[in-house]
Coordinates of N, CA, C and O in Angstrom, one line a residue:
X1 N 37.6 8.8 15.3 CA 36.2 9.1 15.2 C 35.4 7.8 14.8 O 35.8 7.2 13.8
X2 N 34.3 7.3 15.6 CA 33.8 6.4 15.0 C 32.4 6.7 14.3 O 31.7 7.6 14.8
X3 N 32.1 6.0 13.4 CA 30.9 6.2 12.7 C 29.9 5.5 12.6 O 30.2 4.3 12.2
X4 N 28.9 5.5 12.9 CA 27.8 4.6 13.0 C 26.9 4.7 11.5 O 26.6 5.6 10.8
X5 N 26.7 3.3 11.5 CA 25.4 3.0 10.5 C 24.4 3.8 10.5 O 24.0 4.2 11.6
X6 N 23.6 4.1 9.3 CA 22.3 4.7 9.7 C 21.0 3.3 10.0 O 20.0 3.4 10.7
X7 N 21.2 2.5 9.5 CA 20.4 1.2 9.8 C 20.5 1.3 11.0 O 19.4 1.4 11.6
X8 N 21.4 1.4 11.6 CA 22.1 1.0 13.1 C 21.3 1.9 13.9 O 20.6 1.4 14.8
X9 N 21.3 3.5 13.7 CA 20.9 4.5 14.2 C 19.3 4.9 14.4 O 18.9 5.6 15.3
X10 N 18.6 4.3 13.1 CA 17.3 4.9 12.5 C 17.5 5.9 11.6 O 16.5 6.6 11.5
X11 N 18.4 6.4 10.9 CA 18.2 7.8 9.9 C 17.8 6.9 8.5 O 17.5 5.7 8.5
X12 N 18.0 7.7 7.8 CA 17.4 7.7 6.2 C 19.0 7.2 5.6 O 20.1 7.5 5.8
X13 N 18.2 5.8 4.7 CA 19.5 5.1 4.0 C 19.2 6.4 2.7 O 18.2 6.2 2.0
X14 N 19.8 7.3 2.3 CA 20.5 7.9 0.7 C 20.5 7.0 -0.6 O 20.7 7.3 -1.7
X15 N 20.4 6.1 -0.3 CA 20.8 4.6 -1.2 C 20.0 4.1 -1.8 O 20.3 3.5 -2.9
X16 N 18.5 4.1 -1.1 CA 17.5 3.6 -1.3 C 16.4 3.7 -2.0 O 15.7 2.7 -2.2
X17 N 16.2 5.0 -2.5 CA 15.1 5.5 -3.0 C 15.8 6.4 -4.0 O 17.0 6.8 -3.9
X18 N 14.9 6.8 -5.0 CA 14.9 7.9 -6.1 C 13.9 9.2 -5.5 O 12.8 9.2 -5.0
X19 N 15.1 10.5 -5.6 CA 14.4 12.3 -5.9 C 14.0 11.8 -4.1 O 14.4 10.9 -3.3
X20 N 12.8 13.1 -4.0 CA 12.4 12.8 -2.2 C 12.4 12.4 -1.6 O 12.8 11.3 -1.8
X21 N 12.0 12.5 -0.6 CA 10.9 11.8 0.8 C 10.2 12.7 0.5 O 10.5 13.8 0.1
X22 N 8.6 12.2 0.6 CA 7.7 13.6 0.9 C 7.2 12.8 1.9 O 7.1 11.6 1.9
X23 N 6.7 14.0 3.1 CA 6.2 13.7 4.1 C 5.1 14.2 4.7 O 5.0 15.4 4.8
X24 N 4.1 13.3 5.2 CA 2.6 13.9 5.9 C 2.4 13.6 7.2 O 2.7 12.6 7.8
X25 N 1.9 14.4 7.5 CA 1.6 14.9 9.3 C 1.1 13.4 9.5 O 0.4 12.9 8.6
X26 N 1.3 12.8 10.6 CA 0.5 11.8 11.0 C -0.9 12.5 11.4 O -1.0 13.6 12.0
X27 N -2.0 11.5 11.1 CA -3.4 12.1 11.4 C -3.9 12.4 12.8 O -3.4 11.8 13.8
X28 N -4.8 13.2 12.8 CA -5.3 13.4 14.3 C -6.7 12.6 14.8 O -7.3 12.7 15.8
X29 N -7.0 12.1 13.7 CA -8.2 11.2 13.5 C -8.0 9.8 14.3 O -7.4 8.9 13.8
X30 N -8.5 9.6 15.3 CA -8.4 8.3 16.6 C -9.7 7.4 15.8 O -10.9 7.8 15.5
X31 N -8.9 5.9 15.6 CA -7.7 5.5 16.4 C -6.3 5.0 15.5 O -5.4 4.3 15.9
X32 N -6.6 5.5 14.5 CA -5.7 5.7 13.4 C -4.6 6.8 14.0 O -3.5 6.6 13.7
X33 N -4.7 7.3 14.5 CA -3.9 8.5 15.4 C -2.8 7.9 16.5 O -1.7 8.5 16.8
X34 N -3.6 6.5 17.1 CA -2.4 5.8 17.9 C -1.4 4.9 17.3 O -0.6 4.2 18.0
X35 N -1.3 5.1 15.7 CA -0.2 4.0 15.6 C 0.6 5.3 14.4 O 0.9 6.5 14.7
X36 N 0.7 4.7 13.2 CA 1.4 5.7 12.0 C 0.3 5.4 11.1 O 0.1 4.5 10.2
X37 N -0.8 6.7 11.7 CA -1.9 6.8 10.7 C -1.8 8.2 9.6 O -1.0 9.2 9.7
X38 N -2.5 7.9 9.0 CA -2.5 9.9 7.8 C -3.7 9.4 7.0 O -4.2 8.2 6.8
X39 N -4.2 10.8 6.4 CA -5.3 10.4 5.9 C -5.1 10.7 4.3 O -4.8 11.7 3.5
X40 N -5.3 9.5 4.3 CA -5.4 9.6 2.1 C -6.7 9.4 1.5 O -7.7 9.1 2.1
X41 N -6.5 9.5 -0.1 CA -7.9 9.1 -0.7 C -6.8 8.3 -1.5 O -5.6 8.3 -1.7
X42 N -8.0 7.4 -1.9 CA -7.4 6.3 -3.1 C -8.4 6.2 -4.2 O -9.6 6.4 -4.0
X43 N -7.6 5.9 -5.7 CA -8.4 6.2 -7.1 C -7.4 5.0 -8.0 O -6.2 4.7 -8.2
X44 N -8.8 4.4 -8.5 CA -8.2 3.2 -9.4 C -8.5 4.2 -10.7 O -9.5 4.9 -10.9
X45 N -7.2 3.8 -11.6 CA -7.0 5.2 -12.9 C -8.1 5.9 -12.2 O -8.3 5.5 -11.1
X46 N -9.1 7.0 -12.7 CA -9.5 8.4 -12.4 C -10.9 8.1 -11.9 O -11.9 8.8 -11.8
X47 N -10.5 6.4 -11.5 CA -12.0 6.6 -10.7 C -11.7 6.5 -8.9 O -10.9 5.8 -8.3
X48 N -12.6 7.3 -8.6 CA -12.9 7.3 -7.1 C -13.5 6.0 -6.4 O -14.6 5.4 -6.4
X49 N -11.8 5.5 -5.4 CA -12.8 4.2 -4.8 C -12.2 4.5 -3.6 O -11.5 3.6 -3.2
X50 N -12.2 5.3 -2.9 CA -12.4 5.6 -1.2 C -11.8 7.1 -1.4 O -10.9 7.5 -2.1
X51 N -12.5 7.6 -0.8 CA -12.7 9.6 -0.2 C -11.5 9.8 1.0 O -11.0 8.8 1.6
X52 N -11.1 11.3 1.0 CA -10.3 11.4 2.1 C -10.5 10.7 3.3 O -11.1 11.4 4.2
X53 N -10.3 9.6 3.7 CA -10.4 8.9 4.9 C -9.1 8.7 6.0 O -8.0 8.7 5.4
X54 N -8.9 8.6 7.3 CA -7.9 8.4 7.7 C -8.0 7.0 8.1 O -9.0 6.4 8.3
X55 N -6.6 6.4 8.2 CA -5.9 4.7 8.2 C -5.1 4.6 9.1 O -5.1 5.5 10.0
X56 N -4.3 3.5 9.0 CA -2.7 3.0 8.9 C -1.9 2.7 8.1 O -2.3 2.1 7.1
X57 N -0.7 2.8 8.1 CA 0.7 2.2 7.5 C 1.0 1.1 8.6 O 1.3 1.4 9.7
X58 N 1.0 -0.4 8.1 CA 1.5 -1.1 9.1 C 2.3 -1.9 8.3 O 2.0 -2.2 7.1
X59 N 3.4 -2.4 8.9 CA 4.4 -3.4 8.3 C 4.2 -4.8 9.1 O 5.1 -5.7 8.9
X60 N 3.1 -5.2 9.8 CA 2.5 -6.5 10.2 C 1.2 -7.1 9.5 O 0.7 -8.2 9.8
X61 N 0.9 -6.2 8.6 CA -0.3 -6.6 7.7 C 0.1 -6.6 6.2 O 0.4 -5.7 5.4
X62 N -0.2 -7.8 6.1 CA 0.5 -8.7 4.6 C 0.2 -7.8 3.3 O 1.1 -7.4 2.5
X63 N -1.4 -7.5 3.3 CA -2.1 -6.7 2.1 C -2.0 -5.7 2.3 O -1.2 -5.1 3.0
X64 N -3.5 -5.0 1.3 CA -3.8 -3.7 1.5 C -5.4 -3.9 1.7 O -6.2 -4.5 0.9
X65 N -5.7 -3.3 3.0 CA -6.9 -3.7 3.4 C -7.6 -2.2 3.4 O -7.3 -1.2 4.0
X66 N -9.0 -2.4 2.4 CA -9.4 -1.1 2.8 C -11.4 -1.5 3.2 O -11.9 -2.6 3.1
X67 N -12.0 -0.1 3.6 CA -13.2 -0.4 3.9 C -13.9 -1.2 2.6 O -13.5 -1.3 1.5
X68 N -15.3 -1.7 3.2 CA -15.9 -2.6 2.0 C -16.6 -1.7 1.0 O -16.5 -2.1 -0.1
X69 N -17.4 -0.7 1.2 CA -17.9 0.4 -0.1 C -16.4 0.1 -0.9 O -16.4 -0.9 -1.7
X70 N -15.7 0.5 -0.7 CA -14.2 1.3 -1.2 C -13.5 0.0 -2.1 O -13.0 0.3 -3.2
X71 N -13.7 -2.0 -1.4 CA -13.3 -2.2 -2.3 C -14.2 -3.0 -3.0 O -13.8 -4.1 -3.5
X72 N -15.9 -2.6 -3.1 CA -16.3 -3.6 -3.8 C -16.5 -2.5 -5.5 O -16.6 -2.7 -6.7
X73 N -16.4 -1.2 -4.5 CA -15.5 -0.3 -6.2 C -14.8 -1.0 -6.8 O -15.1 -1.4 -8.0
X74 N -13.5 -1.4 -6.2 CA -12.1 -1.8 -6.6 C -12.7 -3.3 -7.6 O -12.3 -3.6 -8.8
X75 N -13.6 -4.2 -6.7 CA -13.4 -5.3 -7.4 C -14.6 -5.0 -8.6 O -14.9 -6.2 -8.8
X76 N -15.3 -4.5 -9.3 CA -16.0 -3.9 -9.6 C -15.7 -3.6 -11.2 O -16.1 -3.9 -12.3
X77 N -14.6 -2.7 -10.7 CA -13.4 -1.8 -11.4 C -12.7 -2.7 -12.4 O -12.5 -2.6 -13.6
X78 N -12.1 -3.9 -11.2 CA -10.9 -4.7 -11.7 C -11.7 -6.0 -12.5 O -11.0 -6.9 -13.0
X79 N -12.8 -6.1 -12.4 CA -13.9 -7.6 -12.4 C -12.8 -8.6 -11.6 O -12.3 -9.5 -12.4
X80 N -12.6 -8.6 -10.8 CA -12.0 -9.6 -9.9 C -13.6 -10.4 -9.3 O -14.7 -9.9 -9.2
X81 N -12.9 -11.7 -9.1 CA -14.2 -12.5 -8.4 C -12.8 -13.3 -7.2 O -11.6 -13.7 -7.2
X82 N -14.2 -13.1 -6.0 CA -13.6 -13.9 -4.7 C -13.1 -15.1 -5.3 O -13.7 -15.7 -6.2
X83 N -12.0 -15.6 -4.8 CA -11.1 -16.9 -4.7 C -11.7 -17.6 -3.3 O -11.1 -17.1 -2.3
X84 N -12.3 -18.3 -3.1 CA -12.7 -18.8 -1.4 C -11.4 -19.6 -0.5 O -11.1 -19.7 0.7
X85 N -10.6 -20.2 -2.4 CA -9.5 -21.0 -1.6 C -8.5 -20.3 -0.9 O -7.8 -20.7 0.0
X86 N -8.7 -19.1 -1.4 CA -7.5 -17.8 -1.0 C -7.9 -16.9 -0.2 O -7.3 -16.3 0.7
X87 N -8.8 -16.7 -0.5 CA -9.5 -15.3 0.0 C -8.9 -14.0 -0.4 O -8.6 -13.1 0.4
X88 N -8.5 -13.9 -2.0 CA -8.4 -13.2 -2.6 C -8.9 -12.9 -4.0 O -9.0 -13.8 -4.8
X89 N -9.3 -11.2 -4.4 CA -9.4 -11.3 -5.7 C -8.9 -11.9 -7.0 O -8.0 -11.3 -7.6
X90 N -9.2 -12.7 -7.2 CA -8.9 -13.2 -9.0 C -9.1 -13.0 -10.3 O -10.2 -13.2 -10.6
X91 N -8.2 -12.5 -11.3 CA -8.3 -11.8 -12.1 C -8.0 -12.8 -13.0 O -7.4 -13.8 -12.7
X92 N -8.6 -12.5 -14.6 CA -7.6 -13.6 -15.9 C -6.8 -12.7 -16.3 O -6.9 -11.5 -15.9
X93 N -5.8 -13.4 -17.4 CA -4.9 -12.6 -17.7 C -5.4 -11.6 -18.8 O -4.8 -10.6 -19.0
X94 N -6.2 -11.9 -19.4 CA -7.1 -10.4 -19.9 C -7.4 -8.8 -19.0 O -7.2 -7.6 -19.1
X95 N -8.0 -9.9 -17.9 CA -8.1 -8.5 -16.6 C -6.8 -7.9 -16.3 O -6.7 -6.6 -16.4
X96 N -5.7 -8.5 -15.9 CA -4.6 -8.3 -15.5 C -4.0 -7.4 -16.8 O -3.5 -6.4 -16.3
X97 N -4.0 -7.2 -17.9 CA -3.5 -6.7 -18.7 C -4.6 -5.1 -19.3 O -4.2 -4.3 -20.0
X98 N -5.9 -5.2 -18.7 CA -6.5 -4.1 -18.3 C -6.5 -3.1 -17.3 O -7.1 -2.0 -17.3
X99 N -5.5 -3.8 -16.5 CA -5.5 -3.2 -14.8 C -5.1 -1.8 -15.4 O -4.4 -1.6 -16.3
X100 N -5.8 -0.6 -14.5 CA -4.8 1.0 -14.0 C -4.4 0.7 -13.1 O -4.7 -0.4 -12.7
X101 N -3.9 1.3 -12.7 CA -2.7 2.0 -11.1 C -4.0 2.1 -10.6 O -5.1 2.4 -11.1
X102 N -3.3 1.7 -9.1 CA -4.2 2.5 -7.8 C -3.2 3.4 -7.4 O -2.0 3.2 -7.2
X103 N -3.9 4.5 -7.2 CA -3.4 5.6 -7.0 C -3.8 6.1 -5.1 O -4.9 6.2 -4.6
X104 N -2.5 6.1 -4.4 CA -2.8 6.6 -2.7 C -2.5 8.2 -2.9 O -1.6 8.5 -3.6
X105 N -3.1 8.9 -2.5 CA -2.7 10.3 -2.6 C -2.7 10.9 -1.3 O -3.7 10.7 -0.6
X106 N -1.6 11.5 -0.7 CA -1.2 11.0 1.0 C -0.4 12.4 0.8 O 0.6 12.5 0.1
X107 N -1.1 13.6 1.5 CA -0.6 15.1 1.8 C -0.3 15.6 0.2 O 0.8 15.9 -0.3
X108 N -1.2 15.6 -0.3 CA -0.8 16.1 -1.9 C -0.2 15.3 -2.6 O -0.5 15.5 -3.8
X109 N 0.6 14.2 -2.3 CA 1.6 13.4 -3.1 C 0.9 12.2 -3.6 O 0.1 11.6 -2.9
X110 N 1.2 11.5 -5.2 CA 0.4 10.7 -4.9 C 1.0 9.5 -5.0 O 2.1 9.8 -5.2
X111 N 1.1 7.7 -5.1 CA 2.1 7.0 -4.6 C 1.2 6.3 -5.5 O 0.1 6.0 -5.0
X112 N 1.4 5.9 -6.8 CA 1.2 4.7 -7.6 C 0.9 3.6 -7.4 O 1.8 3.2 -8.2
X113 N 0.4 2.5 -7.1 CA 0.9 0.7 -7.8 C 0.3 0.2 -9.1 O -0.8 -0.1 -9.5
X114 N 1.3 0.3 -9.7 CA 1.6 -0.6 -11.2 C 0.4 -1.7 -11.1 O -0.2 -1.8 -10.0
X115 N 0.0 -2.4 -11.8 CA -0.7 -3.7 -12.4 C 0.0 -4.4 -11.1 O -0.3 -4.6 -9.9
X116 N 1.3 -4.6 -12.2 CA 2.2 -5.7 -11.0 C 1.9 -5.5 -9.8 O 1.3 -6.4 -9.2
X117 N 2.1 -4.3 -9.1 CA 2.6 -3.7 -7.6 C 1.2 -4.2 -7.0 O 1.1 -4.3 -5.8
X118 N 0.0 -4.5 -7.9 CA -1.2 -4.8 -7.6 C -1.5 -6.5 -7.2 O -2.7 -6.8 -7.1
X119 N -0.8 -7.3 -7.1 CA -1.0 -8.7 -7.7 C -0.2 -9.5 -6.9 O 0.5 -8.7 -6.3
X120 N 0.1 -10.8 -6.4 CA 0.1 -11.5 -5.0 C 1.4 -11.7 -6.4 O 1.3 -11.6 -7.6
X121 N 2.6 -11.9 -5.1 CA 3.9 -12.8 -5.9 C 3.4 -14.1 -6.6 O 3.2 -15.1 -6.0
X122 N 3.2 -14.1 -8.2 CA 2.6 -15.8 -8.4 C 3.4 -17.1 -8.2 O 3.0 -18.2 -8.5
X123 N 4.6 -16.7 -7.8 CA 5.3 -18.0 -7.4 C 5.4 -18.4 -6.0 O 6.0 -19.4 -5.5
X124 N 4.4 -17.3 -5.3 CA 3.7 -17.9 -4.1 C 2.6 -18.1 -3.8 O 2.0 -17.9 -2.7
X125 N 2.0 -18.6 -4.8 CA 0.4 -19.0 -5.4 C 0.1 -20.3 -4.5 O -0.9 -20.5 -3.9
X126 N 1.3 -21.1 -4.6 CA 0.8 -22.5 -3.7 C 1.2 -21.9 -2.4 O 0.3 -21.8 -1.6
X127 N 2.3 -21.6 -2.1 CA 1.9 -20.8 -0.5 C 0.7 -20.4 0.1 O 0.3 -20.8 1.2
X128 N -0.2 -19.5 -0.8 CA -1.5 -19.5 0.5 C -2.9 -20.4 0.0 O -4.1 -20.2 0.3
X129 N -2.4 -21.4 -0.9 CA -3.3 -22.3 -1.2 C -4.1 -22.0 -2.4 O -5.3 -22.3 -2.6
X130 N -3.1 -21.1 -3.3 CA -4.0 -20.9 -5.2 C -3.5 -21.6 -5.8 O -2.6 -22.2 -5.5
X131 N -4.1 -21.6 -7.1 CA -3.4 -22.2 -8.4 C -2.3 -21.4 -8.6 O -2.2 -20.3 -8.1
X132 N -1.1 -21.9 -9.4 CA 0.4 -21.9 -9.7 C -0.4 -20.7 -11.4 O 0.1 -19.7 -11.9
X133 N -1.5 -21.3 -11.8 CA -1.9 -20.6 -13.0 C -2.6 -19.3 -12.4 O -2.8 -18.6 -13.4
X134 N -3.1 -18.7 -11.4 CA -4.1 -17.8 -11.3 C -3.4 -16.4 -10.7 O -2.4 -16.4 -10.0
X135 N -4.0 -15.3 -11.1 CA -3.2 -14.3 -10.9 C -4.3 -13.4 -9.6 O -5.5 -13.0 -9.8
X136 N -3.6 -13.3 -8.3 CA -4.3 -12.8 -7.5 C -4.2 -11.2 -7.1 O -3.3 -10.4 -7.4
X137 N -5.1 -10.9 -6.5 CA -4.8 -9.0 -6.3 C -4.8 -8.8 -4.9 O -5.6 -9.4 -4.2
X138 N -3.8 -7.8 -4.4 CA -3.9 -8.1 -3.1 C -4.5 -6.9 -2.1 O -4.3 -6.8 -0.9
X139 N -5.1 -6.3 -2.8 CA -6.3 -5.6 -2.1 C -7.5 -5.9 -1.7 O -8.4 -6.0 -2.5
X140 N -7.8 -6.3 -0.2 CA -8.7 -6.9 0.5 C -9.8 -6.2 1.3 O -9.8 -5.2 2.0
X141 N -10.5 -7.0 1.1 CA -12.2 -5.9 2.0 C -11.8 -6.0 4.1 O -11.8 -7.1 4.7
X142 N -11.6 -5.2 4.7 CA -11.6 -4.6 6.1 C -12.8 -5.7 6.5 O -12.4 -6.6 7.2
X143 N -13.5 -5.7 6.4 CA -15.1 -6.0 6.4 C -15.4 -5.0 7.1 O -16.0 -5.6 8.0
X144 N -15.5 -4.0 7.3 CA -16.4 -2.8 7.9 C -16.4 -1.5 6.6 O -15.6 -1.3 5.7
X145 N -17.5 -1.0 6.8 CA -17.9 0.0 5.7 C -17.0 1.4 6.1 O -16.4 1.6 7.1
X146 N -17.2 2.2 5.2 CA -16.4 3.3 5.0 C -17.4 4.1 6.3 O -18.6 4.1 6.2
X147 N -16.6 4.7 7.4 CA -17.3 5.4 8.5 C -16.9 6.8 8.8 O -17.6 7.5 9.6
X148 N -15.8 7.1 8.3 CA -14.7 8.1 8.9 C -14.2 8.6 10.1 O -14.0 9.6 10.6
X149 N -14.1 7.1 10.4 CA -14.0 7.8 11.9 C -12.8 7.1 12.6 O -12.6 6.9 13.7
X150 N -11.9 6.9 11.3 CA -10.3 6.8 12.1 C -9.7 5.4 11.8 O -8.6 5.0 12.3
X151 N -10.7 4.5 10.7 CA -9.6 2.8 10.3 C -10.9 2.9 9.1 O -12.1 2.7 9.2
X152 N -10.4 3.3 8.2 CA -10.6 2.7 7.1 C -9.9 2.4 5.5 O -10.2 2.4 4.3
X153 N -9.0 2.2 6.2 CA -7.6 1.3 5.2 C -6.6 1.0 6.0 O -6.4 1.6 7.0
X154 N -5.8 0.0 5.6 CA -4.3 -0.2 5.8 C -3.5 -0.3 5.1 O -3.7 -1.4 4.5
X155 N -2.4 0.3 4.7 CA -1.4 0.3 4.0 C -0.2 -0.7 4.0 O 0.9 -0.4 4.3
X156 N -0.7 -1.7 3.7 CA 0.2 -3.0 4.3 C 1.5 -3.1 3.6 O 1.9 -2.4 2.7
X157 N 2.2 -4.1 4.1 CA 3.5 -4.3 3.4 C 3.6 -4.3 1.9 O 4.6 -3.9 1.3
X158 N 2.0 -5.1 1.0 CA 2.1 -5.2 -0.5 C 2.7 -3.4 -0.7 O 3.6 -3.1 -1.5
X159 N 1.9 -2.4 0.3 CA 2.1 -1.2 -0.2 C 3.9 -0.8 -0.3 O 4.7 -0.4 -1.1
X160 N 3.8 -1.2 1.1 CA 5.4 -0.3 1.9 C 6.8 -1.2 0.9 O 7.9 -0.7 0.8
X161 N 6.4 -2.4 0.4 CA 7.7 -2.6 -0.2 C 7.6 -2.4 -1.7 O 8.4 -2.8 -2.5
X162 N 6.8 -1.9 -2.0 CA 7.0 -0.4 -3.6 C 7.7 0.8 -3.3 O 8.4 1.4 -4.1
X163 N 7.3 1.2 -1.6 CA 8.1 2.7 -1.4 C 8.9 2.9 -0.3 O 8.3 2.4 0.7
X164 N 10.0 3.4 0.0 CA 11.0 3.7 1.0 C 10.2 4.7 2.2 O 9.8 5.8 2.0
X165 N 10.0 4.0 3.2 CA 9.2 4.7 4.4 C 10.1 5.0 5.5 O 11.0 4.3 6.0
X166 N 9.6 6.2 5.7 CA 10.6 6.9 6.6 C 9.2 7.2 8.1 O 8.2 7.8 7.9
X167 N 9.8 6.7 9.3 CA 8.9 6.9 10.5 C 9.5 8.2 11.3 O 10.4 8.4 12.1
X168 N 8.8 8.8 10.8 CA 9.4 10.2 11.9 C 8.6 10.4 12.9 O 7.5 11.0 12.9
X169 N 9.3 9.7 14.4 CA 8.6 9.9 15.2 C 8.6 11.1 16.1 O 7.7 11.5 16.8
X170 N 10.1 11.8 15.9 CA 10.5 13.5 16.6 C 9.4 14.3 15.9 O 8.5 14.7 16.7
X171 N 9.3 14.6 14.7 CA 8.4 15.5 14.2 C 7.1 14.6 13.8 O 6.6 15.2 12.9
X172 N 6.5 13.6 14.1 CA 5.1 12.8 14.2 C 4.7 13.3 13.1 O 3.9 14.2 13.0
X173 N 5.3 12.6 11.8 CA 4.9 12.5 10.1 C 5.9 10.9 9.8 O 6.8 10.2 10.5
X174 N 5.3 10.8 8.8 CA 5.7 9.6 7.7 C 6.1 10.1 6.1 O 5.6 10.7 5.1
X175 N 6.9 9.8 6.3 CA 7.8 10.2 4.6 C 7.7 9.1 3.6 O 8.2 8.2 4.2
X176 N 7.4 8.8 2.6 CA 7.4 7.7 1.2 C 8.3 8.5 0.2 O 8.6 9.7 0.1
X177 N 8.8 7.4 -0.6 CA 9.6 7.6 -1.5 C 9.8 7.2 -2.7 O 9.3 6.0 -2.6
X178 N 10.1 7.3 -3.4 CA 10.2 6.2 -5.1 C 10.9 5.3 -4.8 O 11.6 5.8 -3.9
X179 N 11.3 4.4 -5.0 CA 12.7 3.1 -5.2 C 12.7 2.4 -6.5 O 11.7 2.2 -7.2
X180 N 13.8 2.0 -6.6 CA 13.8 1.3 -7.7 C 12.8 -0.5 -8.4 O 12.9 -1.3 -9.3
X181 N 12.0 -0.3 -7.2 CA 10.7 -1.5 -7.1 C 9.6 -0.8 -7.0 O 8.5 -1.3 -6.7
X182 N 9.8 0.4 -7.2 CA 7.8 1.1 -7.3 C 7.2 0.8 -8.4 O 6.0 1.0 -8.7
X183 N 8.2 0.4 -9.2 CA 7.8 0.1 -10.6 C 8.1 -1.2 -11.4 O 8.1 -1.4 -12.7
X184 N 8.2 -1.9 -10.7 CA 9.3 -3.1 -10.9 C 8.0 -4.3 -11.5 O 6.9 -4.2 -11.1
X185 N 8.4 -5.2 -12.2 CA 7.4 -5.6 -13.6 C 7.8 -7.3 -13.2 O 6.9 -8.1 -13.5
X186 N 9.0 -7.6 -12.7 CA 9.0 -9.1 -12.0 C 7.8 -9.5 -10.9 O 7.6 -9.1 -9.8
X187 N 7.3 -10.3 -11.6 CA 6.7 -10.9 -10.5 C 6.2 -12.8 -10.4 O 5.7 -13.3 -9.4

């Protein structure tokens, strides 16, 4: 009998994640509908900074990009100020130690990021041209306003490597999961 890998296959690594998958219908909202879209709201602690809207999950886009209402909340929220060298939010380490969670809430479920889970790796600060001292946030403005009409966020890789993603393309849903880095405090 031979056995094949599930890497090899596409199933679900067991190994990977903590308790479920929960999973939501991919959206029917175009053109978020043509790739692995669903529609979430997002809340920094218990404030409201983007409404049920539908997106993407993409693993080709670095951040977390959402419409501009949504994150001039966020920067607002976080007192981040544009970095021009980066073109990212900058926080001091006062702000950074104020941060809440942003909260994705995606079919009832809701998917955390930590402070940390919020914040550019800083030992790749000279990689995209910041200070080695400055702590960046990697939630970035779309440049289009909140429209509802099918892209207004992306759930980028900052998101997808906090949680174990499952692409179900037989039944056309996406599953998330806890792992042992949804919470993870190195950075």
């Amino acid at each position: 009998m031979i056995r094949r890998s599930h890497a090899l296959t596409g199933g679900v690594d067991y190994t990977k994640f903590i308790g479920l998958i929960h999973y939501a219908p991919l959206t029917s909202t175009s053109p978020a509908s043509r790739y692995w879209g669903v529609d979430q709201t997002i809340t920094y602690g218990s404030s409201p900074i983007l409404s049920k809207a539908a997106g993407i999950v993409d693993t080709g886009t670095t951040l977390i990009l959402i419409a501009t209402d949504a994150f001039n909340l966020y920067q607002t929220a976080t007192g981040g100020v544009l970095d021009n060298n980066v073109g990212l939010l900058s926080i001091t380490p006062s702000q950074y130690s104020a941060l809440k969670n942003l909260d994705f809430n995606i079919n009832g479920k809701t998917y955390s990021l930590t402070p940390n889970g919020q914040i550019w790796p800083r030992s790749l600060n000279s990689v995209i041209g910041g200070s080695s001292s400055s702590i960046y946030l990697i939630v970035a403005d779309m440049g289009t306003p909140t429209i509802g009409k099918g892209l207004d966020f992306i759930n980028g890789q900052k998101f997808l490597e906090r949680f174990y993603t499952v692409y179900d393309t037989t039944n056309k849903q996406i599953g998330f999961a806890i792992t042992p880095y949804t919470t993870a405090t190195s950075n």
